[in-house]
Amino acid sequence: MAGKNFSLSALTKNKKAGFYHALKRADFLFRILNRSSVEDLGLGLLHEVYIKNNFLRGEQVYQWPNVLQQMQAKLLVINGMNNEKLKEILQQDSFEGKVVKGKREKIEKRTEYRLIENLNDLKKYDKKENVIHIGIGNSLKEKDREAYNNSYTIVDVKDQVATIRKNGNVKLPIGSSYRFPKENTVIRNGINKKKFCIISADAGRGKSSFCLNERYEWVKSKETGNYSWVVRINLAFLQVNNDTPIISDKDLFNKKTTEVAWPDWQLQAFTHDMKISGMVRILLDGFDEIKDESIIQKLGEWMLTLPQEVDFILTTRTYKARNIPIPDNRDLNLFLTLNQYTDEQRKDYVSNYVTAILKEKEDTDNIDKIVKKYQDMIDNGPENIRSILGMPLECYLFCSGFESDMDADYKKLQNGDEIKSPKVALRAIDLFERFVKEKLSIFLYKHLRFKGCFESMPERCFESMPECCFEPMPERCFYIITALYMDILQAFAFRQAFSLDYQVIENALKDRYFVNDMIKDLEDIGLVIVEERGSEYYLRFNHATYQEYFAALKIVSGLSTNNFDVEKIFKEYKHYKSAYQFIFQFAAQISLSDNKFLSKFNLNQEKVVLKFWGALYGNVSESSDVLGVAETILIKRCLNVLSDDNLENLQKLTTDQLWHEKLSQAKKGFSNLQQNSETLMQDALVVRTQETTTPDKFDYEKAKNEISQLCNMKNYQSSFRILLNELKEYINKFGRDERREVRKILAKVLVSTEKWDLKNDYWALDFGIPATGLCGQYFDQKLADKLKIRAKFWVNNLESAYNSLNTIYNTVFGAIWNENQNNIQDTFYYAIDLLLESDNSDSYRNAPFLNLRNVSDGLLKYVGDSNEYISSLPKMLRIAKEASYAVVTSENDKKLYFIAESEFIMSQEIPEFQEFLGILKDTKNEDPEIFIQEFEKHDKFEELVRQDFKRKIDSFSTKKLQNYFECRITTFCKEHNLKRLEKFFKYLKEIKPLSINKAKEILAEKLVQLHKEENRFWHYDFGAKAFAYCGRYIKEEMKDIIIINSKFAYNRDVVCIMEQSCQCLITELNELKKKEKGPELLKITSTLKLVTDILKHIKK
């Protein structure tokens, strides 16, 4: 079963197992008894060589000191600073009124922390206090941990970043990213019996090898082993019909995905055992290989239905980890990466490999000498070689590339000759070239009876083959004969890597001799499996990195020969996408190597270098990245894989290029990227609210009453922090369906509560804003408006608002988000848009709290689709900067591209838009933020916004113009956007002065309406200033509203604003009195008296 042979008697002993139940069906029994035996699954790796490299456990990284407000421990110990520094932090606005010091200060209602001056005095403090005790230290005594019922967390702080050193029985918040310190080593047995683990590592680290080995060890183990089933699913082979709403078990468990057949009786036995704890382990291998977003969504839904009793592991490349649809009904036990080989592990791999290929030889002494030669070759080489060969894939390439040399060495030793360890300076790209040459040499002998380009090929390659009638050929002949096969491999790799049309294959091979059998022959190279898909062929490369290498060869050679299909990749800006980073890193190395697989006719290294690196800087595409953020990341990635000699050569060959200075700056400024840094880093995952195992029964009226009491603090004397924790616990004690109802109730209660409006109440900061984050898909625009009002003036409110949005996103990520239930996407973008419009200077700096990359595509589209998209473009540029987008313009200035993993395109056929793109291209600054600021200050930008406004106004009929006024003024009022309101009236006065009175009348009506609906903060934030634009349309009702609000103004600044608004109105109305006559003069005089009365009351 599943590739492993069992004895029938052993299987029937367990009467609870699925196999025993399958025997009860006569048809299944007949098939089982008559089934022919099959061989066990092998390891699936060449020569069955595998060395286990270590796991590193990811630990979450937090923003300091913001994480303090998210911690739930009763005792919080801070390591990495002194008491004075901690006191300084706790005096910041975010902690105002929340901290008491020492053991004597009295706890107030807002108190959340008690500062412990000396951890040795912990016994003197009351452990039952409903506050967090916080102090400086790096460890805790066991008796102190027990005194706090193990509710403690020790936090290491360094450079505004916090990590968890040790944690007791405390649920930790979601971090902003993960790091993998070398001391966080996890032994292989440490992941057994874990319900859910993710292994996220770069190419070549051994993710698939791990899965193959786990399955192999199960196959070879005794039948009473830990698991009854261990199944590896190769997700690269996962195919799902687009018309099918869900993934079925047969989609996942079939011959292609698992390498074994699944008859009905076996699948039934397997699904039965999935419900028994500890029997089934599933290895989902290669999540990054799934390119179809709809399949990712369906896989997430399938994982959600997976029984809790199943253990499963999912592997992925790092760039794709944040897209994993983590099920919300199970905890993520471990987030792991695979470390490089240690020196000892690398030596063991070489030893095992040499021993495996020479296993038929009897002279163990000579085998040991050969092992030592290749171990010494690595040890005596430069540091970069030892680093490269720390990667399991590169270690395999090294051994495979020298396989023929190992055979030759054995012959020499048998003949009494000596072997020496030559010094080599191989880079990863050299290993690939040598590896491919070795594979092609064996292929040539099999098909053409040539002994390849090496004088001594391994004898085992020639066994059972007729005697070769040719002498070993010159090296040039080898490249001549293999050139066509290399062209085929490169064309298919290029087409498949970038998901291009099959026409690319035809374009590449149309002028070459070709027969279908040549495609089928490629399997004998040992790099691919050939699949026929209708009338087309598909090459399934044994490792994704092989495909990337051949695609890189195609890119370098194609650029050098002006190949249309290759240039199109750059014209479509695919080089900015992180999914292709390894291809371009390979290409960067190839461009500076003496790779003999590149055509050399009329081609020298300088031409290759200038073509490739020029393409990275926009020579091929219509435009380069105007902001430079994505371009800099791309260049640094490519520079990072080059040797010192390569870097020096690159600098020398590009001296005359316009982009040489930018390259020099990148070279000077770049530090080792994370794969070579001392501590690996990865993005945080989206982890949602956890399911409860025993949900409470749901009673709507009771839930409504409980939530109302919590939100309005009825019958509660606890601090806001405790109330918030009680609310979270109350929500999470329900099952998933009931929890949605509770979130709906919470949203309604929060919208209706009057506490948002209390001037000196900290309810909004400490409870209201964080509680809003618990509303999930029932978060609406009214709640977003309240976040905006409270976040406008205080940075701690703004940070809290971003954290709430992040909580909402984590909650709805998956089906709710993808299906846009309750219009959650637009509401979410609306809220972010409001916060980014905040007058608070930190609104963009704090935006990463939201992890903008997760939602940036939709957010850009939301902002870009607004009626005034030209004035919104600076905001879009800032979003692009934070989310590392490439921003490029088309050659004819009609399109603006925002490019990351996906892309958003703005296209307008109007002159203003084209002029705007011209300004964008003319703006020059290496610093992205200064670039945006200079763009905003450009003389023509303001004029373009005005022209765009005029174009729209002139195109409207009288009725449509009135509708437009109502729509825009309503938006400004709801968004509290005074700046845009001011510009609106400024432009209207210049462009359409005869229509301005209608706009003012609409504004006056809207302000009266919203004064009734909104709270006082809305008035102070927006209404107190906006009524200055109402002109002659101020009426008695508005007068009363303004006077009442002025009595409760929370500071003198608001009163001053109201006075200024009155003064502006008085000046305007006095000017109008000079121009008007008759009834209009009487109306103006009456309004002037109203405004004068308002001013008098305000001054009182």
mmCIF file of C-alpha atoms in Angstrom, residues 203 291 317 429 493-499 544-556 569-570 574-575 577-591 612 616 634 637-638 641:
data_model
loop_
_atom_site.group_PDB
_atom_site.id
_atom_site.type_symbol
_atom_site.label_atom_id
_atom_site.label_comp_id
_atom_site.label_asym_id
_atom_site.label_seq_id
_atom_site.Cartn_x
_atom_site.Cartn_y
_atom_site.Cartn_z
ATOM 1 C CA ALA A 203 16.127 26.235 -4.363
ATOM 2 C CA LYS A 291 1.072 28.546 -10.705
ATOM 3 C CA ARG A 317 10.343 28.047 -1.919
ATOM 4 C CA ILE A 429 27.288 27.993 -12.814
ATOM 5 C CA ALA A 493 12.824 25.370 -20.351
ATOM 6 C CA PHE A 494 12.370 29.001 -21.400
ATOM 7 C CA ARG A 495 8.804 28.461 -22.567
ATOM 8 C CA GLN A 496 7.782 26.516 -19.466
ATOM 9 C CA ALA A 497 9.538 28.717 -16.902
ATOM 10 C CA PHE A 498 7.717 31.824 -18.131
ATOM 11 C CA SER A 499 4.451 30.027 -19.049
ATOM 12 C CA ALA A 544 13.006 23.031 -11.032
ATOM 13 C CA THR A 545 16.539 24.443 -10.839
ATOM 14 C CA TYR A 546 17.550 22.507 -13.990
ATOM 15 C CA GLN A 547 14.751 24.242 -15.888
ATOM 16 C CA GLU A 548 15.856 27.610 -14.528
ATOM 17 C CA TYR A 549 19.453 26.992 -15.634
ATOM 18 C CA PHE A 550 18.466 26.159 -19.234
ATOM 19 C CA ALA A 551 16.034 29.110 -19.314
ATOM 20 C CA ALA A 552 18.901 31.390 -18.204
ATOM 21 C CA LEU A 553 21.091 30.085 -21.050
ATOM 22 C CA LYS A 554 18.290 30.923 -23.480
ATOM 23 C CA ILE A 555 17.963 34.445 -22.063
ATOM 24 C CA VAL A 556 21.682 35.254 -22.336
ATOM 25 C CA ILE A 569 10.248 38.895 -21.509
ATOM 26 C CA PHE A 570 11.935 42.201 -20.707
ATOM 27 C CA LYS A 574 9.015 39.787 -16.026
ATOM 28 C CA HIS A 575 12.568 40.343 -14.784
ATOM 29 C CA LYS A 577 9.134 39.348 -10.514
ATOM 30 C CA SER A 578 10.675 37.432 -7.605
ATOM 31 C CA ALA A 579 9.337 34.111 -8.964
ATOM 32 C CA TYR A 580 12.037 34.323 -11.647
ATOM 33 C CA GLN A 581 14.905 35.550 -9.458
ATOM 34 C CA PHE A 582 16.948 32.330 -9.781
ATOM 35 C CA ILE A 583 16.752 32.472 -13.585
ATOM 36 C CA PHE A 584 18.213 35.957 -13.666
ATOM 37 C CA GLN A 585 20.811 35.085 -11.035
ATOM 38 C CA PHE A 586 21.923 32.186 -13.251
ATOM 39 C CA ALA A 587 21.919 34.489 -16.272
ATOM 40 C CA ALA A 588 24.073 37.041 -14.424
ATOM 41 C CA GLN A 589 26.700 34.361 -13.790
ATOM 42 C CA ILE A 590 26.498 32.976 -17.336
ATOM 43 C CA SER A 591 27.008 36.460 -18.801
ATOM 44 C CA PHE A 612 22.293 41.241 -20.438
ATOM 45 C CA LEU A 616 18.237 44.695 -16.611
ATOM 46 C CA LEU A 634 16.937 42.856 -8.902
ATOM 47 C CA ARG A 637 20.207 39.785 -6.254
ATOM 48 C CA CYS A 638 22.297 39.361 -9.399
ATOM 49 C CA VAL A 641 25.878 35.553 -6.796
#
